[in-house]
Coordinates of N, CA and C in Angstrom, one line a residue:
M1251 N 60.6 157.2 128.8 CA 60.9 156.2 127.7 C 61.2 154.3 128.0
T1252 N 60.3 153.7 127.1 CA 60.4 152.3 127.4 C 61.6 151.7 127.0
T1253 N 62.2 150.3 127.4 CA 63.6 149.7 126.9 C 63.4 149.2 125.7
N1254 N 62.1 149.0 125.1 CA 62.3 148.8 123.5 C 62.5 150.3 122.7
E1255 N 61.9 151.5 123.4 CA 62.0 152.6 122.5 C 63.7 152.9 122.7
D1256 N 64.3 152.2 124.0 CA 65.7 153.0 124.0 C 66.7 151.5 122.8
Q1257 N 66.2 150.6 122.8 CA 66.9 150.0 121.7 C 66.6 150.6 120.4
E1258 N 65.4 151.0 120.0 CA 65.3 151.2 118.5 C 65.7 152.8 118.3
M1259 N 66.0 153.6 119.2 CA 66.9 154.5 119.2 C 68.4 154.5 118.7
E1260 N 68.9 153.4 119.7 CA 70.1 153.1 119.6 C 70.3 152.3 118.0
L1261 N 69.8 151.4 118.1 CA 69.8 150.7 116.7 C 69.9 151.7 115.3
E1262 N 69.0 152.8 115.5 CA 68.9 153.7 114.3 C 70.4 154.3 114.4
A1263 N 70.5 154.9 115.5 CA 72.0 155.5 115.5 C 73.2 154.5 114.9
L1264 N 73.3 153.0 115.4 CA 74.3 152.2 114.6 C 74.3 152.0 113.4
R1265 N 73.1 152.0 112.8 CA 73.0 151.6 111.6 C 73.2 153.1 111.0
S1266 N 73.2 154.4 111.4 CA 73.7 155.5 110.9 C 75.0 155.6 110.6
I1267 N 75.9 155.2 112.1 CA 77.1 155.6 112.2 C 78.1 154.7 111.5
Y1268 N 77.8 152.9 111.5 CA 78.2 151.9 110.8 C 77.8 151.8 109.5
E1269 N 77.2 152.4 108.8 CA 76.7 152.0 107.5 C 77.7 151.9 106.3
G1270 N 78.2 150.8 106.0 CA 78.9 150.8 104.6 C 80.4 150.0 105.7
D1271 N 80.0 150.0 106.9 CA 81.3 149.3 107.6 C 81.4 148.3 107.7
E1272 N 82.6 147.4 107.0 CA 82.7 145.6 107.0 C 82.6 145.4 108.4
C1273 N 83.3 146.0 109.2 CA 83.6 145.5 110.4 C 82.4 145.2 111.5
F1274 N 81.1 146.1 110.9 CA 80.1 146.1 111.7 C 79.2 145.4 111.1
K1275 N 78.4 144.6 111.7 CA 77.4 143.3 110.9 C 76.2 143.3 111.8
E1276 N 75.0 143.6 111.2 CA 73.5 143.6 111.9 C 73.2 142.1 111.7
L1277 N 72.9 141.3 112.8 CA 72.5 140.0 112.3 C 70.9 139.9 112.7
S1278 N 70.5 140.8 113.5 CA 69.2 140.9 113.8 C 69.0 142.0 114.4
P1279 N 67.8 142.6 114.7 CA 67.7 144.1 115.6 C 68.2 143.7 117.0
V1280 N 68.4 142.8 117.3 CA 69.1 142.5 119.0 C 70.4 141.8 118.8
S1281 N 71.0 141.5 117.8 CA 72.6 140.7 117.4 C 73.2 141.4 116.5
F1282 N 74.6 141.5 117.0 CA 75.6 142.4 116.1 C 76.9 141.3 116.2
Q1283 N 77.5 141.5 115.2 CA 79.3 141.0 115.1 C 80.1 142.4 115.2
L1284 N 81.0 142.4 115.7 CA 82.0 143.7 115.7 C 83.2 143.1 115.4
R1285 N 84.3 143.3 114.5 CA 85.1 142.7 113.9 C 86.2 143.9 114.5
I1286 N 87.1 143.3 115.5 CA 88.1 144.7 116.1 C 89.6 144.1 115.4
G1287 N 89.8 144.8 114.1 CA 91.2 144.9 113.4 C 90.8 144.4 112.0
D1288 N 92.0 144.4 111.1 CA 91.5 143.8 109.7 C 91.6 142.5 109.7
L1289 N 90.9 141.8 108.5 CA 91.1 140.3 108.4 C 92.2 139.7 108.2
E1290 N 93.3 140.3 107.8 CA 94.6 140.0 107.8 C 95.6 140.3 108.7
D1291 N 95.0 140.8 109.5 CA 95.8 141.0 111.0 C 95.4 139.9 111.8
S1292 N 96.6 139.1 112.7 CA 96.6 138.2 113.2 C 96.2 138.3 114.5
K1293 N 96.3 139.5 115.2 CA 95.1 139.9 116.3 C 94.2 140.6 116.2
S1294 N 93.5 140.2 115.1 CA 92.0 140.8 115.1 C 91.2 139.5 115.9
F1295 N 89.8 140.1 116.0 CA 89.0 139.3 116.8 C 87.5 139.8 116.3
I1296 N 86.7 138.9 116.5 CA 85.3 139.3 116.6 C 84.3 139.3 117.5
L1297 N 83.6 140.3 117.9 CA 82.9 140.1 119.3 C 81.2 140.2 118.7
D1298 N 80.6 138.8 119.3 CA 79.2 138.7 119.1 C 78.3 139.2 120.4
V1299 N 77.5 140.2 120.1 CA 77.0 140.7 121.1 C 75.3 141.2 120.9
T1300 N 74.8 140.1 121.9 CA 73.2 140.1 122.0 C 72.8 141.3 123.0
W1301 N 71.6 141.4 123.0 CA 70.8 142.7 123.6 C 69.5 141.7 124.3
P1302 N 69.7 141.5 125.8 CA 68.6 140.7 126.2 C 67.5 141.7 126.1
E1303 N 66.7 140.9 126.5 CA 65.1 142.0 126.7 C 65.1 143.5 127.6
T1304 N 65.7 143.1 128.5 CA 65.5 144.4 129.1 C 67.0 145.3 129.0
Y1305 N 67.8 144.9 127.8 CA 68.9 145.9 127.6 C 68.2 147.6 127.1
P1306 N 68.7 148.6 127.6 CA 70.5 148.9 128.4 C 70.0 148.9 130.1
E1307 N 69.3 148.3 130.8 CA 69.0 148.6 131.9 C 70.1 147.4 132.4
I1308 N 70.2 146.2 131.6 CA 71.2 145.5 132.2 C 72.0 145.2 131.1
G1309 N 73.4 144.3 131.1 CA 74.4 144.7 129.9 C 74.2 143.7 129.0
P1310 N 74.7 144.1 127.6 CA 74.6 143.2 126.7 C 75.2 141.8 126.8
Q1311 N 74.9 140.6 126.3 CA 76.0 139.6 126.0 C 76.9 139.6 125.0
I1312 N 78.4 139.2 125.5 CA 79.4 139.4 124.7 C 80.2 137.7 124.5
S1313 N 80.0 137.8 123.4 CA 80.5 136.1 123.0 C 82.2 136.0 122.1
L1314 N 83.1 135.4 122.4 CA 84.2 135.3 121.4 C 84.2 133.7 120.8
D1315 N 83.0 133.3 121.1 CA 82.9 131.8 120.6 C 82.7 131.3 119.0
G1316 N 82.9 132.5 118.1 CA 82.7 132.1 116.5 C 84.2 131.6 116.2
F1317 N 83.6 130.6 115.0 CA 85.0 130.4 114.2 C 86.0 131.6 114.2
F1318 N 85.9 132.5 113.6 CA 87.0 133.3 113.4 C 87.9 133.4 114.7
N1319 N 87.7 133.2 116.0 CA 88.0 133.6 117.1 C 88.9 131.9 117.8
N1320 N 88.7 130.9 116.9 CA 89.5 129.6 117.1 C 90.7 129.8 117.6
R1321 N 91.4 130.8 117.0 CA 93.0 131.1 116.9 C 93.3 131.5 118.3
L1322 N 92.2 132.4 118.9 CA 92.5 132.7 120.2 C 92.6 132.1 121.3
A1323 N 93.7 132.1 122.2 CA 94.1 130.9 123.2 C 93.1 131.5 124.3
P1324 N 92.1 130.3 125.0 CA 91.8 130.6 126.0 C 91.7 131.8 127.3
D1325 N 93.2 131.9 127.7 CA 93.4 133.2 128.6 C 93.1 134.5 127.7
T1326 N 93.6 134.8 126.4 CA 93.4 135.6 125.9 C 91.6 136.0 125.6
K1327 N 91.1 135.3 125.2 CA 89.5 135.4 125.1 C 89.0 136.0 126.9
Q1328 N 89.5 135.2 127.6 CA 89.2 135.3 129.1 C 89.4 137.0 129.5
L1329 N 90.9 137.6 129.1 CA 91.3 138.9 129.1 C 90.3 139.9 128.5
I1330 N 89.8 139.5 127.1 CA 89.1 140.3 126.2 C 87.7 140.5 127.1
L1331 N 87.2 139.4 127.6 CA 85.6 139.2 128.4 C 85.7 140.2 129.0
S1332 N 87.0 139.9 130.2 CA 86.8 140.7 131.4 C 86.8 142.1 131.2
K1333 N 87.7 142.5 130.4 CA 88.0 144.0 130.3 C 86.8 144.9 129.7
L1334 N 85.8 143.8 129.0 CA 84.6 144.6 128.5 C 83.5 144.3 129.2
E1335 N 83.5 143.3 130.4 CA 82.7 143.1 131.0 C 82.9 144.6 131.9
E1336 N 83.9 145.0 132.6 CA 84.5 146.4 133.3 C 83.5 147.6 132.6
Q1337 N 84.2 147.3 131.3 CA 83.3 148.9 130.4 C 81.8 148.7 130.3
V1338 N 81.1 147.3 130.1 CA 79.8 147.5 130.6 C 79.2 147.6 131.8
E1339 N 79.8 147.3 132.7 CA 79.4 147.7 134.1 C 79.1 149.4 134.5
A1340 N 80.4 149.7 133.7 CA 80.4 151.5 133.9 C 79.2 152.0 133.2
N1341 N 78.9 151.4 132.3 CA 77.8 151.8 131.2 C 76.4 151.5 131.0
V1342 N 76.0 150.7 132.3 CA 74.8 150.1 132.4 C 73.9 151.2 132.3
G1343 N 72.7 150.9 132.0 CA 71.4 151.8 131.8 C 71.7 153.0 130.4
T1344 N 72.6 152.8 129.8 CA 72.9 153.8 128.8 C 72.9 153.1 127.7
A1345 N 72.9 153.8 126.6 CA 73.1 153.1 125.3 C 75.0 152.9 125.2
M1346 N 75.5 151.9 124.8 CA 76.5 151.6 125.3 C 77.4 150.9 124.0
M1347 N 76.8 150.4 123.0 CA 77.6 149.7 121.6 C 78.6 150.6 121.2
Y1348 N 78.3 151.6 121.0 CA 79.2 152.4 120.4 C 80.5 152.8 121.5
T1349 N 80.3 152.9 122.6 CA 81.5 153.1 123.5 C 82.2 151.9 123.6
L1350 N 81.5 150.5 123.6 CA 82.5 149.4 123.6 C 83.1 148.8 122.3
F1351 N 82.4 149.4 121.1 CA 83.2 149.0 120.2 C 84.3 149.9 120.3
E1352 N 84.2 151.4 120.0 CA 85.4 152.3 120.3 C 86.3 151.9 120.9
W1353 N 86.1 151.6 122.3 CA 86.8 151.1 123.2 C 87.5 149.9 123.2
A1354 N 86.9 149.0 122.6 CA 88.1 147.7 122.0 C 88.8 147.8 120.9
K1355 N 88.7 148.7 120.1 CA 89.2 149.0 118.9 C 90.5 149.7 119.3
E1356 N 90.5 150.8 120.6 CA 91.6 151.8 120.9 C 92.5 150.9 121.8
N1357 N 91.7 150.1 122.3 CA 92.9 148.9 123.3 C 93.1 147.6 122.4
Q1358 N 92.8 147.5 121.2 CA 93.4 146.1 120.6 C 94.9 145.4 120.9
E1359 N 95.7 146.6 121.1 CA 97.3 146.2 121.1 C 97.4 145.3 122.7
A1360 N 96.8 146.3 123.3 CA 96.9 145.8 124.9 C 96.5 144.5 125.2
L1361 N 94.8 144.3 124.7 CA 94.3 143.0 124.8 C 95.4 142.2 124.2
M1362 N 95.8 142.0 123.1 CA 96.3 141.0 122.4 C 97.5 140.6 122.6
E1363 N 98.0 141.7 123.6 CA 99.6 141.6 123.9 C 100.3 140.5 124.2
N1364 N 99.8 139.4 124.6 CA 100.5 138.2 125.0 C 99.8 137.0 124.0
H1365 N 99.0 137.6 122.7 CA 98.4 136.4 121.9 C 99.3 136.0 121.5
T1366 N 99.7 134.5 121.1 CA 100.2 133.5 120.3 C 98.8 132.7 119.6
P1367 N 99.1 132.8 118.5 CA 98.0 131.7 117.3 C 98.0 130.3 117.9
V1368 N 96.9 129.9 117.8 CA 96.8 128.5 118.4 C 96.5 127.6 117.0
V1369 N 97.1 126.7 116.8 CA 97.1 125.8 115.6 C 95.7 124.8 115.9
T1370 N 94.6 125.0 115.5 CA 93.3 124.3 115.5 C 93.1 122.8 114.7
A1371 N 92.4 122.4 115.7 CA 92.2 120.7 115.1 C 91.8 120.5 113.4
V1372 N 91.1 121.8 113.0 CA 90.5 122.0 111.9 C 92.0 121.7 110.8
T1373 N 92.9 122.5 110.9 CA 94.1 122.9 110.3 C 94.7 121.2 109.9
L1374 N 95.2 120.4 111.5 CA 95.3 119.4 111.6 C 94.7 118.3 110.8
T1375 N 93.5 118.2 111.0 CA 92.7 117.3 110.0 C 92.9 117.7 108.9
S1376 N 92.9 118.9 108.1 CA 93.0 118.9 106.6 C 94.4 118.7 106.3
N1377 N 95.5 118.7 106.9 CA 96.9 118.1 106.6 C 96.8 116.6 106.4
S1378 N 96.1 116.1 107.1 CA 96.0 114.4 107.3 C 95.5 114.2 106.3
E1379 N 94.3 114.6 105.7 CA 93.5 114.2 104.6 C 94.1 114.4 103.4
V1380 N 95.0 115.6 103.3 CA 95.6 116.2 102.1 C 97.2 114.9 101.8
T1381 N 97.6 114.4 103.0 CA 98.4 113.5 102.9 C 97.6 112.1 102.7
L1382 N 96.8 111.5 103.1 CA 96.1 110.5 102.8 C 95.6 110.7 101.3
T1383 N 95.2 111.8 100.9 CA 94.9 111.8 99.3 C 95.9 111.5 98.3
T1384 N 97.0 112.2 99.1 CA 98.3 111.8 98.2 C 99.0 110.7 98.3
A1385 N 98.7 109.6 99.4 CA 99.1 108.3 99.3 C 98.5 107.5 98.2
T1386 N 97.2 107.5 98.5 CA 95.9 107.0 97.6 C 96.4 107.6 96.3
A1387 N 96.5 108.5 95.8 CA 97.2 108.7 94.4 C 98.4 107.8 94.2
K1388 N 99.3 107.9 94.8 CA 100.6 107.1 94.6 C 100.2 105.5 94.3
K1389 N 99.3 105.2 95.1 CA 99.0 103.8 95.0 C 98.3 103.6 93.7
K1390 N 97.2 104.6 93.1 CA 96.8 104.2 91.8 C 97.7 104.3 90.8
E1391 N 98.8 105.2 91.1 CA 99.9 105.3 89.7 C 100.5 104.0 89.9
K1392 N 100.9 103.5 90.8 CA 101.6 102.4 90.6 C 100.8 100.9 90.2
R1393 N 99.5 101.2 90.2 CA 98.9 100.2 89.8 C 98.5 100.4 88.0
E1394 N 98.6 101.7 88.0 CA 98.4 101.7 86.4 C 99.7 101.5 85.6
Q1395 N 100.7 101.2 85.9 CA 102.0 100.9 85.5 C 101.7 99.7 84.3
L1396 N 100.9 98.7 84.6 CA 100.7 97.6 83.5 C 100.2 98.1 82.3
T1397 N 101.0 97.2 81.5 CA 100.5 97.6 80.1 C 99.1 96.7 80.0
K1398 N 98.5 97.4 78.2 CA 97.3 96.9 78.2 C 97.5 95.2 77.9
A1399 N 98.4 95.2 77.3 CA 98.9 93.9 76.8 C 98.7 92.7 78.3
Q1400 N 99.6 93.5 79.2 CA 100.1 92.6 80.2 C 98.2 92.1 80.8
K1401 N 97.8 93.2 80.7 CA 96.2 93.2 81.4 C 95.2 91.9 80.8
R1402 N 95.5 92.0 79.6 CA 94.7 91.2 78.9 C 95.1 89.6 78.7
R1403 N 96.4 89.7 78.9 CA 97.1 87.9 79.4 C 96.7 87.5 80.9
I1404 N 96.6 88.5 81.9 CA 96.0 88.0 82.9 C 94.6 87.6 83.3
I1405 N 93.9 88.5 82.4 CA 92.5 88.2 82.8 C 92.2 87.0 81.9
G1406 N 92.6 86.8 80.6 CA 92.5 85.3 80.0 C 93.0 84.2 80.7
R1407 N 93.8 84.5 81.6 CA 94.1 83.5 82.5 C 93.1 83.0 83.5
T1408 N 92.8 84.0 84.3 CA 92.2 84.1 85.5 C 90.7 83.5 85.0
D1409 N 89.7 83.3 86.4 CA 88.7 82.8 86.4 C 87.8 83.8 86.4
H1410 N 86.1 83.9 87.2 CA 85.4 84.9 87.2 C 85.8 85.3 88.7
K1411 N 86.8 84.9 89.6 CA 87.0 85.3 90.9 C 88.6 86.1 90.7
G1412 N 89.1 86.0 89.3 CA 90.4 86.6 89.3 C 91.4 85.8 89.8
E1413 N 91.0 84.2 89.7 CA 92.0 83.1 90.2 C 92.7 82.2 88.8
L1414 N 94.0 82.0 89.3 CA 94.4 80.8 88.1 C 93.9 79.6 88.1
P1415 N 93.0 79.1 87.2 CA 92.5 77.5 87.4 C 93.6 76.6 87.9
R1416 N 93.6 75.9 88.6 CA 94.2 74.6 89.1 C 94.8 74.0 87.8
G1417 N 95.9 73.6 87.4 CA 96.2 72.8 86.3 C 96.8 73.7 85.0
W1418 N 96.7 75.0 85.2 CA 96.6 75.8 84.1 C 97.9 75.5 83.3
N1419 N 98.9 74.9 83.7 CA 100.3 74.8 83.1 C 100.4 73.5 82.8
W1420 N 99.3 72.5 83.0 CA 99.6 71.2 82.8 C 100.1 70.9 81.2
I1421 N 99.6 71.8 80.1 CA 100.2 72.0 78.8 C 101.6 71.6 78.5
D1422 N 101.9 72.6 79.3 CA 103.4 72.9 79.2 C 104.3 71.9 79.9
V1423 N 103.6 71.4 81.2 CA 104.7 70.4 81.7 C 104.3 69.1 80.7
I1424 N 103.3 68.5 80.0 CA 103.4 67.5 79.2 C 104.1 67.6 78.2
K1425 N 104.5 68.8 77.1 CA 105.3 68.9 76.3 C 106.6 68.8 76.5
H1426 N 107.0 69.2 77.9 CA 108.1 69.1 78.6 C 108.9 67.6 78.7
V1427 N 107.7 66.8 79.5 CA 108.0 65.6 79.6 C 108.1 64.6 78.4
S1428 N 107.4 64.7 77.7 CA 107.4 64.2 76.2 C 108.7 64.8 75.4
G1429 N 109.3 65.7 75.7 CA 110.6 66.2 75.1 C 111.7 65.5 76.0
S1430 N 111.7 65.5 77.3 CA 112.7 64.9 78.0 C 112.8 63.2 77.6
T1431 N 111.4 62.6 77.5 CA 111.5 61.2 77.4 C 111.8 60.7 75.9
S1432 N 111.6 61.5 74.9 CA 112.2 60.8 73.6 C 113.8 61.2 73.6
E1433 N 114.5 61.9 74.2 CA 115.7 62.5 73.9 C 116.6 61.5 75.1
S1434 N 116.1 60.6 75.9 CA 116.7 60.0 76.9 C 117.1 58.4 76.3
K1435 N 118.2 58.1 76.5 CA 118.9 56.7 76.2 C 118.3 55.8 76.5
P1436 N 118.3 54.7 75.6 CA 117.6 53.6 76.2 C 118.5 52.8 77.8
G1437 N 117.4 52.2 78.5 CA 117.9 52.0 79.7 C 117.8 52.9 80.7
E1438 N 117.2 54.3 80.3 CA 117.4 55.3 81.3 C 115.7 56.2 81.3
T1439 N 115.4 56.2 82.4 CA 114.5 57.0 82.7 C 114.1 58.1 82.5
G1440 N 113.3 58.5 81.7 CA 113.2 60.1 81.2 C 112.9 61.1 82.3
S1441 N 114.0 61.9 82.1 CA 113.7 63.2 83.2 C 112.5 63.9 83.1
H1442 N 112.2 64.5 84.1 CA 110.8 65.2 84.1 C 110.9 66.6 84.9
F1443 N 110.1 67.5 84.7 CA 109.9 68.8 85.6 C 108.4 68.6 86.4
C1444 N 108.8 69.2 87.6 CA 107.4 69.0 88.2 C 107.2 70.5 88.6
C1445 N 106.0 71.2 88.3 CA 105.8 72.5 89.0 C 105.3 72.4 90.4
S1446 N 105.0 73.7 90.8 CA 104.7 74.0 92.0 C 102.9 73.7 91.9
N1447 N 102.5 73.2 93.0 CA 100.5 73.2 93.2 C 100.4 72.1 92.0
C1448 N 101.1 71.1 91.0 CA 100.9 70.3 90.4 C 100.2 69.0 90.7
C1449 N 99.3 68.5 90.2 CA 98.9 67.4 90.8 C 98.4 66.4 89.3
S1450 N 99.0 66.6 88.5 CA 99.1 65.6 87.3 C 99.8 64.3 87.5
P1451 N 99.6 63.2 87.2 CA 99.8 61.9 87.1 C 101.3 62.1 86.3
L1452 N 101.1 62.8 84.9 CA 101.9 62.8 84.0 C 103.3 63.8 84.4
C1453 N 103.2 63.9 85.4 CA 104.4 65.1 86.1 C 105.0 64.5 86.8
C1454 N 103.8 64.1 87.9 CA 104.5 63.8 89.4 C 105.0 62.3 89.3
S1455 N 104.7 61.3 88.5 CA 104.5 60.2 88.5 C 106.0 59.4 88.2

């Protein structure tokens, strides 16, 4: 029996055994995912298994690099892979997918005994984005506190650059100076008010 025939027979057996099993996923005729444990279980993990061309004469390639396993510490991953490698070496030359899968399920507790969930960078980034979004929203709320009447007055006084024109308050200054002069007594110099940033001779003379 050729290597390809061995693979075809094992593939048919796997499809028959795990049909409808959500823990088993066939990615391609030579690539599979095996989930050990329930999705809600903090000690669950997913094995990515690929058959090389000459499998089962040589062992399958087993990986824990999937995103689902990011919560596993490096030491935990190394322990799982080393224990599975022992099982592979004991079964080289025979169909071993079912054997590996069932062994991993039976020994899940022992493999994950020292497991401590790892806080991933993705989670930290997500929290930062939420914080940034919240801060931005608060700034927008503060900006929107101006009433429509206040906004119209500001727009009416500013130029196209949003700045107040120079001497915008001269009329008020002239009125003030004229009123002060008319009320001054003979022989007295009329009092005046000088605004900041004013360059009017009527105000500052």
